[in-house]
Coordinates of C-alpha atoms in Angstrom, one line a residue:
Chain B
X1 CA -13.9 -10.3 -1.4
X2 CA -12.4 -9.2 -4.7
X3 CA -10.2 -5.9 -5.3
X4 CA -12.1 -4.7 -7.9
X5 CA -15.6 -4.7 -5.6
X6 CA -13.2 -3.0 -2.6
X7 CA -12.7 0.0 -5.2
X8 CA -16.2 0.0 -6.4
X9 CA -16.9 0.7 -2.3
X10 CA -14.2 3.0 -2.0
X11 CA -16.2 5.2 -4.8
X12 CA -19.6 4.8 -3.7
X13 CA -18.2 6.2 -0.2
X14 CA -15.3 8.5 -1.4
X15 CA -13.9 7.2 1.5
X16 CA -11.0 5.2 2.2
X17 CA -11.2 4.9 5.8
X18 CA -10.6 2.3 7.9
X19 CA -12.2 1.8 11.4
X20 CA -9.7 -0.4 13.9
X21 CA -11.4 -2.2 16.7
X22 CA -9.1 -2.4 19.7
X23 CA -11.4 -2.7 22.1
X24 CA -10.3 -2.0 25.6
X25 CA -12.6 -2.8 28.2
X26 CA -10.7 -0.2 30.2
X27 CA -11.5 2.6 27.8
X28 CA -15.0 2.1 26.6
X29 CA -18.2 4.0 28.2
X30 CA -18.9 2.6 32.0
X31 CA -22.3 1.6 30.8
X32 CA -21.5 -1.3 28.4
X33 CA -20.1 -2.9 31.0
X34 CA -22.9 -4.0 32.5
X35 CA -23.4 -5.4 28.6
X36 CA -23.9 -9.0 28.5
X37 CA -21.1 -8.9 25.8
X38 CA -19.4 -5.3 26.0
X39 CA -16.6 -5.2 23.3
X40 CA -19.1 -6.4 20.8
X41 CA -21.9 -4.0 22.2
X42 CA -19.1 -1.5 21.9
X43 CA -18.6 -2.7 18.5
X44 CA -21.7 -3.3 16.8
X45 CA -22.5 0.4 18.3
X46 CA -19.5 2.2 16.7
X47 CA -20.0 0.5 13.3
X48 CA -23.7 1.3 13.1
X49 CA -22.5 4.7 13.1
X50 CA -19.6 4.3 11.3
X51 CA -20.6 2.3 8.3
X52 CA -21.3 4.2 5.8
X53 CA -18.5 6.3 6.2
X54 CA -16.1 3.2 6.5
X55 CA -15.0 0.8 3.8
X56 CA -13.4 -1.6 6.1
X57 CA -13.0 -2.9 10.0
X58 CA -8.9 -3.7 11.7
X59 CA -10.3 -5.9 15.0
X60 CA -6.7 -5.8 16.4
X61 CA -6.5 -9.4 18.0
X62 CA -5.0 -8.9 20.8
X63 CA -7.3 -7.2 22.4
X64 CA -9.7 -10.2 21.7
X65 CA -7.3 -12.5 22.8
X66 CA -6.3 -10.6 26.4
X67 CA -9.9 -11.6 27.3
X68 CA -9.7 -15.5 26.6
X69 CA -12.7 -17.6 25.6
X70 CA -15.0 -14.2 26.1
X71 CA -12.8 -12.0 24.2
X72 CA -13.0 -14.6 21.0
X73 CA -16.7 -14.7 21.2
X74 CA -16.6 -11.0 20.8
X75 CA -14.7 -11.6 18.3
X76 CA -16.5 -13.9 16.3
X77 CA -19.7 -11.8 16.6
X78 CA -18.6 -8.9 15.6
X79 CA -17.2 -10.6 12.4
X80 CA -20.6 -12.4 12.1
X81 CA -22.1 -8.7 12.5
X82 CA -20.1 -7.6 9.5
X83 CA -20.4 -9.9 7.1
X84 CA -24.1 -10.0 7.9
X85 CA -24.9 -6.4 7.8
X86 CA -22.5 -4.9 6.1
X87 CA -21.1 -8.0 3.6
X88 CA -19.8 -5.0 1.0
X89 CA -17.2 -4.2 3.8
X90 CA -13.8 -5.1 4.2
X91 CA -13.1 -7.1 7.4
X92 CA -9.0 -7.0 8.5
X93 CA -8.1 -9.4 11.2
X94 CA -5.0 -7.7 11.8
X95 CA -3.7 -11.0 13.9
X96 CA 0.4 -11.1 12.4
X97 CA 0.9 -14.3 11.7
X98 CA 3.8 -16.4 10.4
X99 CA 4.6 -19.3 10.8
X100 CA 5.9 -22.6 8.9
X101 CA 3.6 -24.3 6.2
X102 CA 1.0 -26.1 7.5
X103 CA 0.6 -24.2 10.8
X104 CA 0.4 -21.4 8.7
X105 CA -2.5 -23.4 6.5
X106 CA -3.9 -23.5 10.0
X107 CA -4.0 -20.0 11.0
X108 CA -5.0 -19.3 7.2
X109 CA -8.4 -21.0 7.6
X110 CA -8.8 -19.7 11.2
X111 CA -8.9 -16.1 9.9
X112 CA -10.0 -16.8 5.6
X113 CA -12.3 -19.8 6.5
X114 CA -13.9 -20.2 10.4
X115 CA -14.2 -16.6 11.4
X116 CA -14.9 -15.0 7.1
X117 CA -12.5 -12.3 7.4
X118 CA -11.4 -11.1 4.2
X119 CA -7.6 -10.7 5.3
X120 CA -5.3 -11.3 7.9
X121 CA -2.2 -9.2 8.3
X122 CA 0.9 -11.8 8.4
X123 CA 4.4 -10.9 9.7
X124 CA 7.5 -11.6 6.7
X125 CA 10.6 -12.6 8.9
X126 CA 10.0 -16.6 7.8
X127 CA 9.4 -16.3 4.7
X128 CA 7.7 -17.4 1.0
X129 CA 6.8 -20.5 2.5
X130 CA 5.4 -19.0 5.6
X131 CA 3.4 -16.7 3.8
X132 CA 2.1 -18.6 0.9
X133 CA -0.5 -21.1 2.6
X134 CA -2.1 -17.5 3.0
X135 CA -2.1 -16.9 -0.6
X136 CA -3.9 -20.0 -2.2
X137 CA -6.5 -18.8 -0.8
X138 CA -8.5 -16.9 -3.9
X139 CA -10.1 -13.6 -2.9
X140 CA -9.5 -13.9 0.1
X141 CA -6.0 -11.1 0.9
X142 CA -2.8 -11.4 3.0
X143 CA -1.6 -8.4 4.3
X144 CA 1.5 -8.1 4.8
X145 CA 4.0 -5.7 7.3
X146 CA 6.1 -3.9 5.2
X147 CA 7.3 -1.2 6.6
X148 CA 5.4 -0.5 10.3
X149 CA 4.7 2.9 12.7
X150 CA 6.9 1.9 15.6
X151 CA 10.0 2.9 16.2
X152 CA 11.2 -0.6 16.6
X153 CA 10.7 -0.5 12.5
X154 CA 14.4 1.2 12.4
X155 CA 16.0 -2.3 14.2
X156 CA 15.7 -4.2 10.7
X157 CA 13.1 -3.5 8.5
X158 CA 15.4 -0.4 7.4
X159 CA 18.8 -1.6 7.5
X160 CA 20.6 -2.4 4.4
X161 CA 20.6 -5.5 2.9
X162 CA 23.8 -5.7 0.1
X163 CA 21.7 -3.9 -2.1
X164 CA 18.2 -2.4 -0.8
X165 CA 16.5 -1.9 2.7
X166 CA 15.2 -5.3 4.0
X167 CA 11.7 -3.7 4.3
X168 CA 12.4 -3.1 -0.1
X169 CA 13.7 -6.2 -0.3
X170 CA 10.4 -7.4 1.4
X171 CA 8.5 -6.1 -0.9
X172 CA 10.6 -6.9 -3.7
X173 CA 10.8 -11.3 -3.1
X174 CA 7.4 -10.8 -2.2
X175 CA 5.9 -9.7 -6.1
X176 CA 7.4 -13.5 -6.9
X177 CA 5.2 -15.6 -4.3
X178 CA 2.5 -17.3 -6.0
X179 CA -0.9 -15.7 -6.0
X180 CA 1.1 -12.5 -5.2
X181 CA -2.3 -10.6 -6.3
X182 CA -3.1 -11.6 -3.2
X183 CA -1.6 -9.0 -1.4
X184 CA -1.7 -5.8 0.7
X185 CA 0.7 -4.2 2.7
X186 CA 1.1 -2.5 5.9
X187 CA 3.2 0.2 5.8
X188 CA 3.4 3.4 8.8
X189 CA 1.7 6.1 8.0
X190 CA 4.4 7.9 10.0
X191 CA 6.7 7.5 7.1
X192 CA 5.3 9.1 4.3
X193 CA 8.4 10.3 2.4
X194 CA 9.0 6.4 1.8
X195 CA 5.6 5.7 -0.1
X196 CA 7.1 7.1 -3.3
X197 CA 10.4 4.7 -2.7
X198 CA 7.5 2.1 -2.0
X199 CA 5.4 3.0 -5.2
X200 CA 8.2 2.3 -7.2
X201 CA 8.8 -1.5 -6.4
X202 CA 4.6 -1.8 -5.1
X203 CA 3.2 0.2 -7.9
X204 CA -1.1 -1.4 -7.9
X205 CA -1.2 -3.3 -4.9
X206 CA -3.3 -1.4 -1.6
X207 CA -1.4 -0.8 1.1
X208 CA -2.9 -0.5 4.9
X209 CA -1.9 2.5 6.4
X210 CA -2.3 2.6 9.9
X211 CA -1.9 5.7 12.4
X212 CA -3.5 8.0 11.2
X213 CA -5.0 10.3 14.0
X214 CA -8.1 11.8 14.6
X215 CA -6.1 15.3 13.2
X216 CA -5.3 13.6 9.8
X217 CA -2.3 15.0 9.9
X218 CA -0.9 12.8 7.4
X219 CA -3.3 12.1 5.6
X220 CA -2.1 15.0 2.3
X221 CA 1.2 13.6 2.5
X222 CA -0.1 10.0 2.5
X223 CA -2.3 10.2 -0.5
X224 CA 0.5 13.0 -2.8
X225 CA 2.6 9.2 -2.2
X226 CA 0.4 6.5 -2.2
X227 CA -2.8 6.8 -4.0
X228 CA -2.6 5.0 -7.2
X229 CA -4.9 4.5 -10.2
X230 CA -7.3 2.7 -8.0
X231 CA -6.9 4.6 -4.8
X232 CA -4.3 2.1 -3.1
X233 CA -4.7 3.5 0.2
X234 CA -6.6 2.4 3.3
X235 CA -6.5 4.0 5.9
X236 CA -6.9 3.3 9.7
X237 CA -7.9 4.8 12.1
X238 CA -8.3 3.3 15.4
X239 CA -8.3 5.5 18.9
X240 CA -8.7 8.6 17.2
X241 CA -12.8 7.1 16.3
X242 CA -13.6 4.3 18.8
X243 CA -12.5 6.5 21.3
X244 CA -13.8 10.4 20.6
X245 CA -15.5 10.3 23.2
X246 CA -15.8 7.7 26.1
X247 CA -19.6 8.8 27.3
X248 CA -23.1 7.5 26.2
X249 CA -22.2 9.8 23.3
X250 CA -19.7 7.4 22.4
X251 CA -21.1 6.5 18.8
X252 CA -22.5 9.8 17.7
X253 CA -18.4 11.0 18.0
X254 CA -17.2 8.3 16.2
X255 CA -19.3 9.2 13.6
X256 CA -17.9 12.6 13.8
X257 CA -14.5 11.9 13.8
X258 CA -14.8 9.4 11.1
X259 CA -17.0 11.7 9.1
X260 CA -14.0 14.4 9.5
X261 CA -11.7 11.7 8.2
X262 CA -13.9 10.9 5.3
X263 CA -14.2 14.4 3.8
X264 CA -10.9 15.3 3.5
X265 CA -10.6 11.6 1.6
X266 CA -14.0 12.8 -0.3
X267 CA -11.9 15.8 -1.3
X268 CA -8.3 14.4 -2.3
X269 CA -10.3 11.8 -4.6
X270 CA -12.5 14.4 -6.0
X271 CA -9.2 16.3 -6.6
X272 CA -7.8 13.5 -9.1
Chain I
X1 CA 8.9 -20.1 36.3
X2 CA 13.2 -19.4 36.3
X3 CA 15.8 -20.6 34.3
X4 CA 17.7 -22.2 36.9
X5 CA 14.9 -24.0 38.2
X6 CA 14.6 -25.2 34.1
X7 CA 18.3 -26.2 34.1
X8 CA 17.6 -28.0 37.5
X9 CA 14.3 -30.4 35.8
X10 CA 16.7 -30.9 32.6
X11 CA 19.6 -32.4 35.3
X12 CA 17.4 -34.0 37.5
X13 CA 15.3 -36.1 34.4
X14 CA 18.5 -36.1 32.4
X15 CA 16.5 -35.1 29.5
X16 CA 15.4 -31.7 27.9
X17 CA 13.4 -32.9 25.6
X18 CA 10.6 -30.4 24.7
X19 CA 6.9 -32.1 22.9
X20 CA 5.0 -29.9 20.8
X21 CA 1.2 -30.0 21.4
X22 CA -0.3 -29.6 17.2
X23 CA -3.2 -31.2 17.7
X24 CA -5.3 -32.2 14.2
X25 CA -8.6 -33.9 15.0
X26 CA -7.9 -35.6 11.8
X27 CA -4.9 -37.3 13.0
X28 CA -5.6 -38.4 16.7
X29 CA -7.1 -41.6 17.2
X30 CA -10.7 -42.1 16.2
X31 CA -11.7 -43.3 19.5
X32 CA -11.0 -39.9 20.5
X33 CA -13.7 -38.1 18.9
X34 CA -16.4 -38.9 21.3
X35 CA -14.8 -38.0 24.0
X36 CA -16.9 -34.6 25.2
X37 CA -13.3 -32.5 24.6
X38 CA -11.6 -34.6 22.3
X39 CA -8.4 -32.2 21.7
X40 CA -7.8 -32.0 25.5
X41 CA -7.9 -35.7 26.0
X42 CA -5.3 -36.0 23.8
X43 CA -3.1 -34.1 25.2
X44 CA -3.9 -35.2 28.8
X45 CA -3.1 -38.9 27.2
X46 CA 0.3 -37.5 26.2
X47 CA 1.5 -35.7 29.5
X48 CA 0.5 -38.3 31.6
X49 CA 2.4 -40.6 29.3
X50 CA 6.1 -38.5 28.6
X51 CA 6.0 -36.1 31.9
X52 CA 8.7 -37.6 32.8
X53 CA 10.8 -37.5 29.7
X54 CA 10.1 -34.1 28.9
X55 CA 10.8 -30.5 30.6
X56 CA 8.8 -29.0 27.9
X57 CA 5.9 -28.6 26.4
X58 CA 5.0 -26.3 23.6
X59 CA 0.8 -26.0 22.0
X60 CA 1.4 -24.5 18.7
X61 CA -1.4 -22.4 19.5
X62 CA -2.6 -22.2 15.4
X63 CA -3.7 -25.8 15.8
X64 CA -6.5 -24.6 18.4
X65 CA -7.3 -21.3 16.9
X66 CA -8.2 -23.8 13.7
X67 CA -11.1 -24.9 15.9
X68 CA -12.1 -21.0 17.8
X69 CA -13.6 -21.2 20.4
X70 CA -13.9 -25.0 21.1
X71 CA -10.3 -25.1 20.1
X72 CA -9.4 -22.1 23.2
X73 CA -11.1 -24.2 25.5
X74 CA -8.9 -26.8 25.1
X75 CA -5.4 -24.8 24.6
X76 CA -6.7 -23.4 28.3
X77 CA -7.4 -26.8 29.4
X78 CA -4.0 -28.0 28.9
X79 CA -2.3 -25.3 30.3
X80 CA -3.9 -25.2 33.2
X81 CA -3.6 -29.2 33.5
X82 CA -0.1 -28.5 33.4
X83 CA 0.4 -25.2 35.5
X84 CA -2.0 -27.5 38.2
X85 CA 0.1 -31.3 37.5
X86 CA 3.6 -30.6 37.1
X87 CA 4.2 -27.4 37.6
X88 CA 7.4 -28.2 37.0
X89 CA 7.2 -28.1 33.9
X90 CA 8.7 -25.5 31.5
X91 CA 5.6 -24.3 29.3
X92 CA 5.8 -22.8 25.7
X93 CA 2.3 -21.2 23.8
X94 CA 4.0 -20.9 20.4
X95 CA 2.2 -18.4 18.7
X96 CA 5.0 -15.9 17.2
X97 CA 3.4 -12.9 18.0
X98 CA 4.8 -9.5 18.1
X99 CA 2.7 -6.1 17.0
X100 CA 3.6 -2.1 18.5
X101 CA 4.1 -1.7 21.7
X102 CA 0.7 -1.2 23.9
X103 CA -0.8 -4.2 21.8
X104 CA 2.4 -6.0 21.9
X105 CA 1.2 -5.5 26.0
X106 CA -2.1 -7.4 25.5
X107 CA -0.6 -10.7 23.7
X108 CA 2.0 -10.5 26.7
X109 CA -1.0 -10.6 29.3
X110 CA -3.1 -13.1 27.4
X111 CA -0.1 -15.8 27.2
X112 CA 1.5 -15.3 30.7
X113 CA -1.0 -14.2 33.0
X114 CA -4.3 -15.2 32.1
X115 CA -3.3 -19.1 30.5
X116 CA -0.5 -18.5 32.7
X117 CA 2.3 -20.1 30.0
X118 CA 6.0 -19.7 31.3
X119 CA 7.0 -18.4 27.7
X120 CA 5.8 -17.4 24.4
X121 CA 7.1 -17.0 20.9
X122 CA 7.7 -13.9 19.1
X123 CA 8.8 -12.6 15.7
X124 CA 11.4 -9.9 15.8
X125 CA 10.6 -8.0 12.1
X126 CA 9.0 -5.0 13.7
X127 CA 12.0 -4.8 16.7
X128 CA 13.0 -4.2 20.2
X129 CA 9.5 -2.1 21.4
X130 CA 7.0 -4.7 19.7
X131 CA 9.4 -7.2 22.2
X132 CA 9.9 -4.9 24.7
X133 CA 6.3 -5.5 25.8
X134 CA 7.0 -9.3 26.7
X135 CA 10.8 -8.9 28.4
X136 CA 9.4 -6.7 31.1
X137 CA 7.2 -9.3 32.5
X138 CA 9.9 -10.7 34.9
X139 CA 10.6 -15.1 35.3
X140 CA 8.6 -15.5 32.1
X141 CA 10.7 -16.0 29.5
X142 CA 10.4 -14.6 25.7
X143 CA 11.7 -17.2 22.1
X144 CA 12.7 -14.3 20.1
X145 CA 12.1 -16.6 16.6
X146 CA 16.2 -16.2 15.3
X147 CA 16.9 -18.8 12.5
X148 CA 14.2 -20.9 11.7
X149 CA 13.8 -24.6 10.8
X150 CA 11.8 -23.3 6.8
X151 CA 12.8 -23.0 3.4
X152 CA 11.7 -19.7 3.3
X153 CA 14.3 -18.9 6.8
X154 CA 16.5 -18.3 3.5
X155 CA 13.7 -15.6 1.7
X156 CA 15.5 -13.2 5.3
X157 CA 17.0 -14.2 7.4
X158 CA 20.2 -15.0 5.7
X159 CA 20.5 -12.0 3.8
X160 CA 23.0 -9.9 4.8
X161 CA 22.7 -6.3 6.3
X162 CA 25.2 -4.2 5.7
X163 CA 28.0 -5.9 8.5
X164 CA 26.2 -9.6 8.9
X165 CA 23.1 -12.0 8.3
X166 CA 20.2 -10.4 9.4
X167 CA 19.4 -12.9 11.8
X168 CA 22.6 -12.3 13.9
X169 CA 21.6 -8.9 13.7
X170 CA 18.6 -10.0 15.2
X171 CA 20.2 -11.8 18.2
X172 CA 23.1 -9.2 18.6
X173 CA 20.6 -6.1 19.2
X174 CA 18.2 -8.1 21.3
X175 CA 21.2 -8.7 23.5
X176 CA 21.1 -4.7 23.9
X177 CA 16.9 -4.6 25.1
X178 CA 15.2 -3.9 28.6
X179 CA 15.5 -7.6 30.2
X180 CA 17.0 -9.5 28.0
X181 CA 18.0 -11.7 30.4
X182 CA 14.2 -13.5 29.9
X183 CA 15.2 -13.7 26.3
X184 CA 15.3 -17.5 24.3
X185 CA 16.2 -18.2 20.8
X186 CA 14.6 -20.3 18.4
X187 CA 16.9 -22.0 15.8
X188 CA 15.9 -24.6 13.7
X189 CA 17.6 -27.8 14.1
X190 CA 18.2 -28.1 10.4
X191 CA 20.7 -25.6 10.1
X192 CA 23.0 -27.3 12.6
X193 CA 26.0 -25.9 10.8
X194 CA 24.7 -22.0 11.5
X195 CA 24.9 -23.3 15.9
X196 CA 28.4 -22.5 16.6
X197 CA 28.1 -18.7 15.1
X198 CA 24.9 -18.3 16.9
X199 CA 26.1 -19.4 20.2
X200 CA 29.4 -16.9 19.5
X201 CA 26.7 -14.5 19.7
X202 CA 24.5 -16.1 22.7
X203 CA 26.7 -17.9 24.7
X204 CA 24.5 -17.9 27.6
X205 CA 21.2 -17.8 26.6
X206 CA 18.5 -20.6 26.0
X207 CA 17.6 -22.2 22.1
X208 CA 14.7 -23.8 20.9
X209 CA 15.3 -26.8 18.5
X210 CA 12.2 -27.2 16.2
X211 CA 12.2 -29.8 13.8
X212 CA 14.2 -32.9 15.2
X213 CA 12.4 -35.5 14.4
X214 CA 11.7 -38.8 16.3
X215 CA 14.8 -40.5 14.2
X216 CA 17.3 -37.6 16.5
X217 CA 19.3 -37.6 13.0
X218 CA 20.3 -33.8 14.1
X219 CA 20.8 -34.6 17.9
X220 CA 24.3 -34.8 18.1
X221 CA 25.2 -31.7 16.0
X222 CA 22.7 -29.8 17.4
X223 CA 24.5 -30.6 20.8
X224 CA 28.5 -31.1 19.5
X225 CA 27.5 -26.5 18.9
X226 CA 24.7 -25.5 20.9
X227 CA 25.1 -27.0 24.4
X228 CA 26.4 -24.5 27.1
X229 CA 27.4 -24.7 31.0
X230 CA 23.9 -24.8 31.9
X231 CA 22.9 -26.9 28.7
X232 CA 21.4 -24.2 27.3
X233 CA 19.4 -26.1 25.0
X234 CA 15.2 -26.9 24.4
X235 CA 14.9 -29.8 21.6
X236 CA 11.3 -30.0 20.3
X237 CA 10.1 -33.2 18.7
X238 CA 5.8 -32.8 17.5
X239 CA 4.8 -34.8 15.2
X240 CA 7.3 -37.6 15.8
X241 CA 5.9 -38.4 19.5
X242 CA 2.1 -37.3 19.3
X243 CA 1.6 -39.0 16.2
X244 CA 4.1 -42.1 17.0
X245 CA 1.3 -44.2 16.8
X246 CA -2.2 -43.2 15.5
X247 CA -3.7 -46.0 17.1
X248 CA -5.5 -47.2 20.6
X249 CA -2.0 -46.8 21.3
X250 CA -0.9 -43.5 20.7
X251 CA 0.0 -42.1 24.1
X252 CA 2.2 -45.9 25.3
X253 CA 3.8 -45.1 21.7
X254 CA 4.5 -41.5 22.4
X255 CA 6.1 -42.4 25.6
X256 CA 8.4 -45.0 23.7
X257 CA 9.0 -42.5 21.3
X258 CA 10.2 -39.4 24.1
X259 CA 11.9 -42.3 25.5
X260 CA 13.7 -43.2 22.7
X261 CA 14.8 -39.1 22.3
X262 CA 15.3 -38.7 25.9
X263 CA 18.1 -41.7 25.7
X264 CA 19.7 -40.1 23.3
X265 CA 20.2 -36.9 25.2
X266 CA 20.9 -38.4 28.6
X267 CA 24.0 -40.4 26.9
X268 CA 25.2 -37.2 25.9
X269 CA 24.7 -35.4 29.1
X270 CA 27.1 -38.1 31.0
X271 CA 29.2 -37.4 28.6
X272 CA 29.7 -34.1 29.0

């Protein structure tokens, strides 16, 4: 998918909501465990009830790998369902991959070609030749970890190099990589105050912002610093939406939670 | 597996060779493509012909993920075969994972519990709380990327923080993480000259050294700086061994290539 199409979706739906499909069999409604493929059944119900409110879905691959072959099959069925039913929706494989060149190409093929995801998250530690193999796929997006939302982000990402912090160096350096127009960046929502600095370095790229809960406490601050002329934000919520209820009304509850975030987004977009 | 058992294996076999099982269906002998599971058939033959020369096997997960469900099944069968036939051999899932806490726990369970690997490679960019969930598994080893062997290693890893280079900071900081005794480190063989500095920070941990080819050009230099009192090195060779021949004699050729490296290792160990 092109960024242009993503922006059209955002404007049409008045939403830049990404729903994280981090499916945990211990958390989904128990009646689904009787289904032949409970993870897919859960995702299908969540997608059916929220697709008009979201512009992106983001399965975290760890949750699927944890269930071995069965999990991979559920992931495959989920992305196939999304691509068949909702080809306009942006899909993110939250896999945080990254390896030397020919190996990164394997990962890129796995997610971009075999599974047909629109994008994949990638870790920057191994540098240029570990990321460019992903960037080489046209109309596919590589979402680079820049500043993550966990406590460990302060271990290395915010440490100063000679002239600036590591995460800023990651942003700046990556702009010089081949096909840098295929980049987005992961930026943790718990650090809205960093967004002004980040926008100074990457004014035009999309930012994928995890960590905004169902309450949407940080949404305004994130938007104040993060919005750009083509919106330029995807705000992810996982547990706040998909586990809004663990009963038989889980899909309706997910839709209500998604609607609440979408309504806030709509107000912010309309106020531009 | 415990480090103690690994060291016993190294001393018994006079080898610290790790064989990288990076299986590419375009590179394996064509007659294997007629098998029901060509990737497993290839791995089984390589393992059968080299297990007396190697102390570790390292499948890179990218090569298996690239073939979807079929690839995951081949990976499962490979690790099951290793654990059944050669329980004394150390197994490494070269997956370069890393995510926030509860997600890292998923990856750890996938590789340590479901697949029963002895170890997994992990990227440090997200810091302490992204790595400690792996370290929490006792008698399982987490192999942290420190200094990789690709050109991109110079993008960030060797950049100076306030007082020292990032990769040294990764080494030093990780020593303070809970269960740091469960750590090993990836250190690229192309940078043997860095090993003295690395050993000054982590004198006791094992280092996994990729990038030593079948020719073993760097082996002596790596050992000069990298050996410690319990050997403390695993030297990986992938393509140099597994694609030593692409004909029907591939398993014998792999054994010959492994033997050549093992013989050099034996000489180095005997000369201690």
